[in-house]
Coordinates of C-alpha atoms in Angstrom, one line a residue:
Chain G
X1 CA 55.9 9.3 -83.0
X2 CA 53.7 11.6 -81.3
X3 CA 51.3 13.5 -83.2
X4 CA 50.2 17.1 -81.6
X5 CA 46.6 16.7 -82.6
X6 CA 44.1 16.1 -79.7
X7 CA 41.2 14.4 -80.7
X8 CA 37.7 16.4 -78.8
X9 CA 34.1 15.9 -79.5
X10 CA 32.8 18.1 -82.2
X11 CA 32.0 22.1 -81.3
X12 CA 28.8 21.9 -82.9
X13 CA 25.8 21.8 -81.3
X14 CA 24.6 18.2 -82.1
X15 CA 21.6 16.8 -79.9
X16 CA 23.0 13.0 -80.7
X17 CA 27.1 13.9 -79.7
X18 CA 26.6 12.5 -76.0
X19 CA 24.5 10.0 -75.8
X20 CA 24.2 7.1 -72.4
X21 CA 26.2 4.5 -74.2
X22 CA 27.9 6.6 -77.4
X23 CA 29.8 9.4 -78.1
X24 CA 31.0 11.3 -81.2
X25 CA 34.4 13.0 -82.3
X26 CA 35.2 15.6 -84.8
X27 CA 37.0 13.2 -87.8
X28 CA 41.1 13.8 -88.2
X29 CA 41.3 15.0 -91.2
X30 CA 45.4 14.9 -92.7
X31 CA 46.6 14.8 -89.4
X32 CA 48.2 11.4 -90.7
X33 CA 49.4 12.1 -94.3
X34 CA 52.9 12.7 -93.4
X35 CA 53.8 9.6 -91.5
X36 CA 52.0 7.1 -92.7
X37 CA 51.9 4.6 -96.1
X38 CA 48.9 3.2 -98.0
X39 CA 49.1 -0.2 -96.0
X40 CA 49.2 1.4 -92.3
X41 CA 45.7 1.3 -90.4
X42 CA 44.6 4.2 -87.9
X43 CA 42.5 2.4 -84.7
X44 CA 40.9 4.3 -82.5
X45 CA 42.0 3.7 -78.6
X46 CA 38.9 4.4 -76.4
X47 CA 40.4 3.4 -72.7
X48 CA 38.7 4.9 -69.2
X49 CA 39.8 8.0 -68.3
X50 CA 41.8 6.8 -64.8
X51 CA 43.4 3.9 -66.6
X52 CA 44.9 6.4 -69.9
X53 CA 48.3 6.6 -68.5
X54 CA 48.6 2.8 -67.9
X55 CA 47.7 1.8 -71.1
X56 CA 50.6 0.1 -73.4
X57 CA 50.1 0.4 -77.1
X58 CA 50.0 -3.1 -78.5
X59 CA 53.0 -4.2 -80.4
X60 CA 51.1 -6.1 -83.4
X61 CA 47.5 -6.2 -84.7
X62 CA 47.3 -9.7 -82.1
X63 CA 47.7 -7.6 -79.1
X64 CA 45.2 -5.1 -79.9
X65 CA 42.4 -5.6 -77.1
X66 CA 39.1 -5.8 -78.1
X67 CA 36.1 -4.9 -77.3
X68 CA 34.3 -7.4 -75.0
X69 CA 38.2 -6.4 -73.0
X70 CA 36.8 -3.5 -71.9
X71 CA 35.6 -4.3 -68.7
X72 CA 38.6 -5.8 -67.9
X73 CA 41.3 -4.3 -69.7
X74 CA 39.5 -1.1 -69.3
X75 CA 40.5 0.2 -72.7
X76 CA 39.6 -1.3 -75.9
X77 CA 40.9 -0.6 -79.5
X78 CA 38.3 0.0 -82.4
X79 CA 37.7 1.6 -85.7
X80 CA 40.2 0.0 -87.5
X81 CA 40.1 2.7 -90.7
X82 CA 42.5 2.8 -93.7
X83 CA 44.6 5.8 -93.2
X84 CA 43.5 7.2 -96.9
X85 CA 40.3 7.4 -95.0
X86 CA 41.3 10.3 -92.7
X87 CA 43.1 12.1 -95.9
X88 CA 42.1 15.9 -96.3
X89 CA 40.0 15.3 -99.0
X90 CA 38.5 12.1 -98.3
X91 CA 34.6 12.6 -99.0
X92 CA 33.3 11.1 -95.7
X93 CA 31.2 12.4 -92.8
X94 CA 32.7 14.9 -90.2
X95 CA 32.4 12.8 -87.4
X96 CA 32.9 9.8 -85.8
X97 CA 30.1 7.8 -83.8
X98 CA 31.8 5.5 -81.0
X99 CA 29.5 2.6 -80.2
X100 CA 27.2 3.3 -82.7
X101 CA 27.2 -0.8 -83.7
X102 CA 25.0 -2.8 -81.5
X103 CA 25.4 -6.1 -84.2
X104 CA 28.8 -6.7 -82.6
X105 CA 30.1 -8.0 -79.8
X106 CA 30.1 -11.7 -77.4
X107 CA 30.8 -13.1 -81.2
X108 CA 34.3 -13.6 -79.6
X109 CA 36.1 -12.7 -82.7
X110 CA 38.7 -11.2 -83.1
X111 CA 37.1 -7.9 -85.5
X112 CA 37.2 -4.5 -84.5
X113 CA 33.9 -4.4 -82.9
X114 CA 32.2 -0.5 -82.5
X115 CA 30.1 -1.5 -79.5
X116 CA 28.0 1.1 -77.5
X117 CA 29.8 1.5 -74.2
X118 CA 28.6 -0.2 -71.1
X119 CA 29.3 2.8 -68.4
X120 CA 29.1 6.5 -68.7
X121 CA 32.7 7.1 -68.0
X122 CA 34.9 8.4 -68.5
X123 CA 36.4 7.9 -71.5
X124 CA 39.5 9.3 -73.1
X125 CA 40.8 8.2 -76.3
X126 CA 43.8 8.8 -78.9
X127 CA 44.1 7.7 -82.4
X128 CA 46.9 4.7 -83.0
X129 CA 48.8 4.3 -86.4
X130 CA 49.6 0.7 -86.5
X131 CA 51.7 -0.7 -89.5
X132 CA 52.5 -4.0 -90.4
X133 CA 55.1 -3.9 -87.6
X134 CA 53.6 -2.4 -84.9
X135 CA 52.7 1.3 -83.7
X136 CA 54.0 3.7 -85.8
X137 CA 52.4 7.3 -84.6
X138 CA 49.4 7.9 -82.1
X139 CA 48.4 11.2 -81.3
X140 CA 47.9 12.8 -77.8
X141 CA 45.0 11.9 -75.3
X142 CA 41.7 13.4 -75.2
X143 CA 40.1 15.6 -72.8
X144 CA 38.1 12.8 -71.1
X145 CA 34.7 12.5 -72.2
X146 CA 31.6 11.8 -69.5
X147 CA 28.1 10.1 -71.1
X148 CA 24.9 11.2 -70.4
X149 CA 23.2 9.5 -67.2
X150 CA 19.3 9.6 -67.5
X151 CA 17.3 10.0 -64.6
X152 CA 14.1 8.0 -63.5
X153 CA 11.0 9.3 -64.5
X154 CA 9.3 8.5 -61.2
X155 CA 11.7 11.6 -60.3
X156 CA 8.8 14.1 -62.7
X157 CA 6.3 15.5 -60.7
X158 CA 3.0 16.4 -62.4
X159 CA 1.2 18.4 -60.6
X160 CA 0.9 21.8 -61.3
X161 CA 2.9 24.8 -59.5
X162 CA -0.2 27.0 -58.4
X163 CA -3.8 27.5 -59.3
X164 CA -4.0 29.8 -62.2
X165 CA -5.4 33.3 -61.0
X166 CA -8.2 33.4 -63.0
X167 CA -9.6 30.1 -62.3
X168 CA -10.1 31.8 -59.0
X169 CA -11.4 34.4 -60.2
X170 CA -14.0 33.0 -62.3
X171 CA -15.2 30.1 -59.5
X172 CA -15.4 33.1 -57.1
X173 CA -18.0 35.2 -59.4
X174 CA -19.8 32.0 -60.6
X175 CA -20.1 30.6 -56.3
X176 CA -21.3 34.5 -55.5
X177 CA -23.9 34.3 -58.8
X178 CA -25.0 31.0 -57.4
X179 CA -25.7 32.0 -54.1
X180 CA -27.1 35.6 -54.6
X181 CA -29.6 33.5 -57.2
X182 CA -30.7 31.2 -54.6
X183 CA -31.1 33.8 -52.1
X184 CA -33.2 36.2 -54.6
X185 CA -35.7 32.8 -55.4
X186 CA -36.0 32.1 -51.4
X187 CA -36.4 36.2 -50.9
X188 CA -39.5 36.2 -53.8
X189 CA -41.2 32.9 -52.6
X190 CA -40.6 34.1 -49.2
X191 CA -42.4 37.6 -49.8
X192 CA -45.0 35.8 -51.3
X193 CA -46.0 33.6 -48.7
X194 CA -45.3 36.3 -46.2
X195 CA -47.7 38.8 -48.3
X196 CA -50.1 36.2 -48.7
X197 CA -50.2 35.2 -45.1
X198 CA -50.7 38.7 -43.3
X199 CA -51.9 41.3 -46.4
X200 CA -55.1 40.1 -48.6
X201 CA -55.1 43.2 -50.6
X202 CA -53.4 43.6 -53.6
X203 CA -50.2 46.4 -53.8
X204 CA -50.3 49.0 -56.0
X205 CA -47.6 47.9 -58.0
X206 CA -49.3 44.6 -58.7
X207 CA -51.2 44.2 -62.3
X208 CA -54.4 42.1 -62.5
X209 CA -54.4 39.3 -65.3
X210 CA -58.1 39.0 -65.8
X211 CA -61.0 41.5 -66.0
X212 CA -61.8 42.9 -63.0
X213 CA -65.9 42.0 -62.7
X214 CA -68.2 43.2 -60.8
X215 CA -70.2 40.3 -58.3
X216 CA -72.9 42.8 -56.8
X217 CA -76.3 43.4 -58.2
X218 CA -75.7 43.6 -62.7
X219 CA -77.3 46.6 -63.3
X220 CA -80.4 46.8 -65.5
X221 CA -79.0 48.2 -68.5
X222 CA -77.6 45.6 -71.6
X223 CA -74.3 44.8 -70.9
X224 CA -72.7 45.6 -73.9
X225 CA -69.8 47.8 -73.8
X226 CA -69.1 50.4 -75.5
X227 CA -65.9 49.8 -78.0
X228 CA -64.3 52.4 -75.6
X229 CA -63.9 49.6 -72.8
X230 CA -62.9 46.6 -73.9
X231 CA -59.8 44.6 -72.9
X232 CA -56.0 45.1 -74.0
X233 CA -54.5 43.5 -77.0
X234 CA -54.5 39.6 -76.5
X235 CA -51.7 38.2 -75.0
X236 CA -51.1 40.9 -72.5
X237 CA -54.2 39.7 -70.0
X238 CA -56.7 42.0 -69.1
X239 CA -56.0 45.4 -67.9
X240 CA -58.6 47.9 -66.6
X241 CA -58.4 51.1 -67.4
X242 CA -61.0 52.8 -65.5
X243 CA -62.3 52.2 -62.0
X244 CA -64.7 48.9 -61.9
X245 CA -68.2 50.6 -63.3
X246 CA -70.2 48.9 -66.0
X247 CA -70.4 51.6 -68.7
X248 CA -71.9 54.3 -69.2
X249 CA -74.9 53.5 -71.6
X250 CA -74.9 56.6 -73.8
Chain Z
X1 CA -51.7 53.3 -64.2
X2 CA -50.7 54.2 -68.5
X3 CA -46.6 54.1 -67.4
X4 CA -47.6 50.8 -64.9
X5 CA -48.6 49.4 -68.2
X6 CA -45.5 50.3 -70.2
X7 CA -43.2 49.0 -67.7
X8 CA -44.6 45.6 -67.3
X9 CA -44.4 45.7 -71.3
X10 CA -41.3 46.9 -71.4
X11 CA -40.1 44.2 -68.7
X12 CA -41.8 41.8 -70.8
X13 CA -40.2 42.5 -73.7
X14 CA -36.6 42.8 -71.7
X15 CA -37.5 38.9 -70.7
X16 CA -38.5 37.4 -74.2
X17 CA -35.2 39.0 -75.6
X18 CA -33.1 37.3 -72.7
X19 CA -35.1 34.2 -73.5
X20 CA -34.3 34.1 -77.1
X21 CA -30.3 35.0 -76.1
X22 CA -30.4 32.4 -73.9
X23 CA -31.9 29.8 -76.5
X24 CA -29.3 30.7 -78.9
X25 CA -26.7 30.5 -77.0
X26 CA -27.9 26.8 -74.9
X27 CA -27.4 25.8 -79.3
X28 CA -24.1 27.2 -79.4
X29 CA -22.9 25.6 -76.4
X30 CA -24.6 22.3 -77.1
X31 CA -23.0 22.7 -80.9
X32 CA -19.4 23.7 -79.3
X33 CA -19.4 21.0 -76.9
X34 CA -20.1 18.5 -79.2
X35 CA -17.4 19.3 -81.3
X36 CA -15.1 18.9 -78.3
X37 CA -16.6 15.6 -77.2
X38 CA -15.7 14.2 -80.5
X39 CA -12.0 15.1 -80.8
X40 CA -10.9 16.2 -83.5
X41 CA -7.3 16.2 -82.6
X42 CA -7.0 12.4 -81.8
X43 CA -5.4 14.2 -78.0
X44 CA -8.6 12.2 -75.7
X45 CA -6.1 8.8 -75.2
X46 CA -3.8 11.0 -74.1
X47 CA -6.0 12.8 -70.9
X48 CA -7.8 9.1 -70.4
X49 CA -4.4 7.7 -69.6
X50 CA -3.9 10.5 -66.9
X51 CA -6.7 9.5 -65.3
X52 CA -7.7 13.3 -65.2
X53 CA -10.3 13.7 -68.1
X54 CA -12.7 16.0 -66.4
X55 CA -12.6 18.4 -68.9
X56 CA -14.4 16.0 -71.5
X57 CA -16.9 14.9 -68.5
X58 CA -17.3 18.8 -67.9
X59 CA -17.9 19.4 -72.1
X60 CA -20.7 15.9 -71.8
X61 CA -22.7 17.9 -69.1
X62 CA -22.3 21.2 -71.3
X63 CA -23.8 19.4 -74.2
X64 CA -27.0 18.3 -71.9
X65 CA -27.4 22.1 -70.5
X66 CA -27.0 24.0 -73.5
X67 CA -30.2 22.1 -74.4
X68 CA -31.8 22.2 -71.6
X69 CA -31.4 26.2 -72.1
X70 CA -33.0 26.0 -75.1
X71 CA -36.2 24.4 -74.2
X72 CA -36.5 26.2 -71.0
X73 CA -36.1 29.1 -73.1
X74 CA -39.0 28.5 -74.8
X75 CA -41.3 27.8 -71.8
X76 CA -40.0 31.1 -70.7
X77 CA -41.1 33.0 -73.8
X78 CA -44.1 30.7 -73.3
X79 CA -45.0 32.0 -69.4
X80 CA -43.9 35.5 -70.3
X81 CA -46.4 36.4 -72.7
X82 CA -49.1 34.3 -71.2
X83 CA -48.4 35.8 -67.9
X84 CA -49.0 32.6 -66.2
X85 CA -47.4 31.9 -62.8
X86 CA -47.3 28.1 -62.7
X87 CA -45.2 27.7 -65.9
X88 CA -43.3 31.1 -64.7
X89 CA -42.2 29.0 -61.3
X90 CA -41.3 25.5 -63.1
X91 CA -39.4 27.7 -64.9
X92 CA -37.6 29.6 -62.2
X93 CA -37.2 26.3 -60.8
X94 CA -35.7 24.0 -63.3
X95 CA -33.7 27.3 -64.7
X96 CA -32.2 27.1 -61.3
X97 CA -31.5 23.6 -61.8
X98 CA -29.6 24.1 -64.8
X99 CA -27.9 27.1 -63.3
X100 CA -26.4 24.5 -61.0
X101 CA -25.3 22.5 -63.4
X102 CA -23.7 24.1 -65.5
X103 CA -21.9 26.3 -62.7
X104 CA -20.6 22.6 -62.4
X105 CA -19.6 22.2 -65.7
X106 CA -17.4 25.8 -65.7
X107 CA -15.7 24.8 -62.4
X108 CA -14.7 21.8 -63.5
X109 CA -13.4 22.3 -67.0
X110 CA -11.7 25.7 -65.4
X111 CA -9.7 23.5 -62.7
X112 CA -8.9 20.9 -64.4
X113 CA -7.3 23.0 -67.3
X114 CA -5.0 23.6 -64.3
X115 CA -3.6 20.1 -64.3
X116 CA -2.6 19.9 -67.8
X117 CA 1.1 20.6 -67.7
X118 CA 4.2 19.4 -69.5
X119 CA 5.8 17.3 -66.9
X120 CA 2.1 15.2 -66.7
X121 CA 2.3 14.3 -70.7
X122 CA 6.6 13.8 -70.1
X123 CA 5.5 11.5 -67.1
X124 CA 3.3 9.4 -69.1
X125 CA 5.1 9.4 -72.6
X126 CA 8.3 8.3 -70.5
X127 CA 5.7 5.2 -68.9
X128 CA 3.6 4.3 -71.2
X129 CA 5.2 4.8 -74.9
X130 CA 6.1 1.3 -75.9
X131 CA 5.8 -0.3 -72.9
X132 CA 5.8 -3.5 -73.5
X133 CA 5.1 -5.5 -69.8
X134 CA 1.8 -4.5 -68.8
X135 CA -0.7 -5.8 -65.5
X136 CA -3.8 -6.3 -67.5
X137 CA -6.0 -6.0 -70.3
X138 CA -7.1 -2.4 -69.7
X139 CA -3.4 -1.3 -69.6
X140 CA -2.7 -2.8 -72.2
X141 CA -5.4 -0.9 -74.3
X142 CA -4.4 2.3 -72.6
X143 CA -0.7 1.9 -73.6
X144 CA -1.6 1.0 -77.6
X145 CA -3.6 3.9 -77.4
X146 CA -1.0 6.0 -75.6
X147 CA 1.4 4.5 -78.2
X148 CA -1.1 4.8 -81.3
X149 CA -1.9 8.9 -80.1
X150 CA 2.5 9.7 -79.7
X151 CA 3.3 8.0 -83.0
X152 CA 0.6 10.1 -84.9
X153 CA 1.3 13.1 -82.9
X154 CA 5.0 12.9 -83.9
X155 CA 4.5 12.7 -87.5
X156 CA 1.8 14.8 -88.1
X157 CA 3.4 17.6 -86.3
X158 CA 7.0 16.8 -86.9
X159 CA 7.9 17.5 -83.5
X160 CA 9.2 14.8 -80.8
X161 CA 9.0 14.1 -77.0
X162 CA 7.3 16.6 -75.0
X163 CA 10.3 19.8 -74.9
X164 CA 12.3 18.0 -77.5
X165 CA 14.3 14.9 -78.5
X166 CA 16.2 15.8 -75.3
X167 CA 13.5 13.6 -72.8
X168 CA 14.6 10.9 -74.3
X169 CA 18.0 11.4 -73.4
X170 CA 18.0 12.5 -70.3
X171 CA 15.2 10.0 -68.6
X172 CA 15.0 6.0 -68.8
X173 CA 11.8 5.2 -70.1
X174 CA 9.5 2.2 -71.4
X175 CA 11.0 2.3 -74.6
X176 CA 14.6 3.0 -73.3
X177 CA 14.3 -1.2 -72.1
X178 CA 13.1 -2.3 -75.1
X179 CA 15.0 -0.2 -77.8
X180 CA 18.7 -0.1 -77.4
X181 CA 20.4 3.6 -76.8
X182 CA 22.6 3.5 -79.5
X183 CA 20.3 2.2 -82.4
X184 CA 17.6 4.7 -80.9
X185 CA 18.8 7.8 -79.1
X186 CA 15.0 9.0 -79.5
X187 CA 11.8 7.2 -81.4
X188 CA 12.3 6.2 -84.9
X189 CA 9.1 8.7 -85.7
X190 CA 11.4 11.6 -84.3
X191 CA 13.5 11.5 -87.7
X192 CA 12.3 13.1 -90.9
X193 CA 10.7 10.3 -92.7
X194 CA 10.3 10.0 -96.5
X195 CA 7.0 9.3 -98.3
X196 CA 7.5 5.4 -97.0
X197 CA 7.7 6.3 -94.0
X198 CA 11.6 5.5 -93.1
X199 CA 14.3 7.9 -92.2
X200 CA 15.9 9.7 -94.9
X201 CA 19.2 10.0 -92.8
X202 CA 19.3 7.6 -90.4
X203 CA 22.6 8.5 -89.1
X204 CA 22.2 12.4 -89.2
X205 CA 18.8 11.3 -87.4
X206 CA 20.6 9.6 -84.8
X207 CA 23.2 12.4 -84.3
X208 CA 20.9 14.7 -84.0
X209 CA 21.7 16.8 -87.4
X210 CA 19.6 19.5 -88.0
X211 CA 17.4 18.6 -91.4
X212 CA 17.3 14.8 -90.7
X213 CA 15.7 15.0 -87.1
X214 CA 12.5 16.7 -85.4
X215 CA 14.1 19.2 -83.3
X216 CA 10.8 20.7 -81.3
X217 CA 8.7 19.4 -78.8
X218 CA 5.1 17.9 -79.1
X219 CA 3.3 20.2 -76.1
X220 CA 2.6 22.9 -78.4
X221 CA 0.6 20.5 -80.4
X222 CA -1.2 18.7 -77.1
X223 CA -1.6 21.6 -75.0
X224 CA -3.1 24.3 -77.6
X225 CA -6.3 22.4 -78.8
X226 CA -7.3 21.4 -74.9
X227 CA -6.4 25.1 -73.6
X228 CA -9.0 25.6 -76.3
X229 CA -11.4 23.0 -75.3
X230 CA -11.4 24.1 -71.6
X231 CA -11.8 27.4 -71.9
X232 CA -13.8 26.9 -74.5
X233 CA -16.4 25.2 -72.2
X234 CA -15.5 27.4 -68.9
X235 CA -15.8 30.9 -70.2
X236 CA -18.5 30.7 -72.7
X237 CA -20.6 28.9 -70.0
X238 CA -19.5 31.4 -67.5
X239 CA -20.7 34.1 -69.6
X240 CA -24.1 32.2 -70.9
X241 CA -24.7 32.0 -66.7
X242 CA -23.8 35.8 -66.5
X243 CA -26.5 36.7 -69.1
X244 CA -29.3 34.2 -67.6
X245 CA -28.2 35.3 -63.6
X246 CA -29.8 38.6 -65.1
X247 CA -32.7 37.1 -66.9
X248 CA -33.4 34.8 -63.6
X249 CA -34.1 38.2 -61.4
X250 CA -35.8 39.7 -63.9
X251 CA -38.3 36.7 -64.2
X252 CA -38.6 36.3 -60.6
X253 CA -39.6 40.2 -60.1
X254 CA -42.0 40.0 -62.8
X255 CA -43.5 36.5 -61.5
X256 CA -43.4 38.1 -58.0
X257 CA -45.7 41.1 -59.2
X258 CA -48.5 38.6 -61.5
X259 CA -51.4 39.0 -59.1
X260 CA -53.5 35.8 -59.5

């Protein structure tokens, strides 16, 4: 008998659902109940997608190819589940992971063995009721199903798109701080030498550090000064304040 | 000859204020760069593995000028109020010097923030996560650490990957050849552990249910604290060389106008 359901990978949006060597389907749930007893077994048929129409449902639970088949049979049969499993209120998970079991497999037994699947694809699989004698229901092919490839990471490149703009920017203002700094300290030792080399005489704008005294003839009077004439606060070097006369004794 | 007077104070002043700035702020940049250096996010493995950790090399030099700022700071104060022109020009000069270096120190740590990008972490968690067959001792200390620095990341964040659970899907990778793709679409640390540390839905994990699984991505977590740390370093040394470009002139006008 053929059952109208169509078994699909579940509509929610589960990161795990596709993976490189398992998929996932949304669980059947009493899509069985009317034609099957207590004793019959649902399997799951996982076959590739370009051999679906050759495949032959197996006429006893002997003829059900296994797993480590697949590459040559290209379909395997697995998840053997009692079908009180897929009843409507069966407390169970809402899906089904295909090749989730990587314990299984090369044993050469002849278990139902939930391997992970050795290509991408694709796949497309139906649900099988099997009783004692033989297939009893199975319900319509899948849409078929393509696993995720990964790429190579050698394909990543790291380096970054563009320069970001105010990296320039700042590298720009620090080069011209740089260079106008260097160019003001060669300018200032450069006046320097030039004004020492061609003008003796000190500029207006230039302050003396020390007191200004005389070298001709002291004069004859004590040379105390007067508080009046004294030198600026300490610290500040000397400063004259008048034009370079000893005092005026009163 | 009165105003002549109060200019040169008033320059002199303008000079010991930029001087103390500057000394405070060579301490903050020595303080800030030490706290980079010592990483307190656990991220350094991470850069070292790139081969591209300028920006700690840029945050070593910052630590050595913000104290060289400081002391020449003080010899500026020094030649300020003594008016003296010998210590004045060792200052200029070694001030210069510093200048230099720490114009060094801004480029570098403002470049090579450039580089850090997600597809440079992806490249290298992809590599180096688990690897398992490596050339020699110094990879194999760079991929434990790599390893050591993902596993933490991923569970004290709860995050996974570098976008999401997703690179693990969609490229082969180190630990792709050693951990099968059905037992481990993505790292066991990806799922929400329990107090022991194992999953506390290993399936839902696996399927990628939302609750049992870290659905977000780790760059967040990498990128955030070295944005910090570069710019960090690049603009407040950019603006400590602003501040000291000013102070510079200023010093060499007044040291050009001290009349021996």
């Amino acid at each position: 008998a053929l059952l109208p359901y169509v078994p699909r990978v579940p509509p929610v949006p589960l990161l795990g659902k596709l993976t490189a060597t398992t998929f996932t389907l949304e669980r059947p749930r009493g899509v069985f109940a009317r034609l099957a007893n207590a004793s019959d077994t649902v399997w799951l048929v996982v076959a590739l997608a370009n051999a679906s129409d050759t495949f032959r449902n197996p006429l006893s639970r002997d003829a059900v190819p296994p797993y480590e088949q697949l590459p040559t049979a290209h379909a395997y049969m697995t998840l053997e589940t009692a079908v009180a499993a897929y009843a409507c209120s069966a407390p169970s998970p809402a899906v089904l992971r295909v090749g989730g079991d990587t314990a299984c497999g090369g044993h050469g037994g002849r278990d139902p063995c939930n391997g992970p699947l050795p290509s991408p694809g694709p796949y497309r699989v139906k649900f099988l009721v099997m009783g004692c004698h033989g297939p009893k229901a199975e319900t319509k092919w899948s849409d078929p199903i393509l696993l995720r490839t990964a790429g190579s990471p050698s394909t990543i490149d790291p380096r970054p798109g563009r320069r970001g703009s105010d990296t320039v920017v700042m590298v720009a203002l620090l080069a011209s701080l740089g260079a106008a700094l260097v160019v003001a300290a060669i300018g200032t030792v450069g006046a320097q030498v030039w004004g020492s080399l061609c003008c003796r005489d000190s500029g207006s704008g230039t302050f003396t550090r020390r007191s200004y005294r005389t070298h001709h003839i002291p004069p004859a009077l004590p040379r105390t000064l007067p508080p009046g004439c004294r030198c600026s606060p300490p610290g500040l070097g000397c400063f004259v304040p008048q034009p370079p006369t000893p005092c005026p004794a009163k | 000859m009165a105003k002549s007077d109060d200019g040169i104070r008033i320059l002199q002043g303008l000079l010991v204020f930029g001087n103390v700035v500057i000394g405070m702020c060579g301490i903050a940049l020595t303080a800030e760069c030490i706290f980079f250096v010592s990483d307190p996010h656990g991220l350094y493995p991470l850069l070292e593995a790139t081969e591209n950790d300028d920006i700690y090399a840029a945050a070593w030099i910052g630590i050595f000028v913000g104290f060289a700022l400081f002391a020449l700071s003080i010899l500026g104060i020094v030649g300020v109020i003594k008016s003296n022109r010998t210590l004045l020009l060792v200052y200029i000069i070694l001030m210069l010097i510093t200048y230099a270096f720490e114009m060094a120190s801004c480029i570098t740590a403002a470049t090579h923030r450039d580089f850090i990008t997600p597809n440079l972490f992806l490249k290298q968690m992809l590599e180096r996560y688990q690897k398992t067959e490596t050339d020699n001792n110094n990879d194999i200390r760079m991929t434990e650490r790599v390893t050591d620095t993902w596993d933490k990341l991923m569970l004290q964040n709860q995050c996974c990957g570098v976008r999401g659970p997703s690179d693990w899907q969609e490229y082969t990778s180190a630990f792709r050849s050693t951990h099968s793709d059905a037992d481990f679409p993505w790292p066991r640390n990806c799922c929400v552990l329990d107090a022991r540390g194992s999953p506390v839905n290993l399936d839902g994990c696996k399927l990628g249910v939302q609750g049992y699984y870290n659905s977000n991505g780790c760059y967040d977590a990498i990128s955030g604290p070295m944005n910090t740390h570069a710019w960090g370093v690049a603009w407040f040394g950019f603006a400590i060389l602003c501040w000291t470009f000013c102070v510079l002139l200023g010093t060499m006008f007044y040291w050009s106008r001290i009349e021996y």
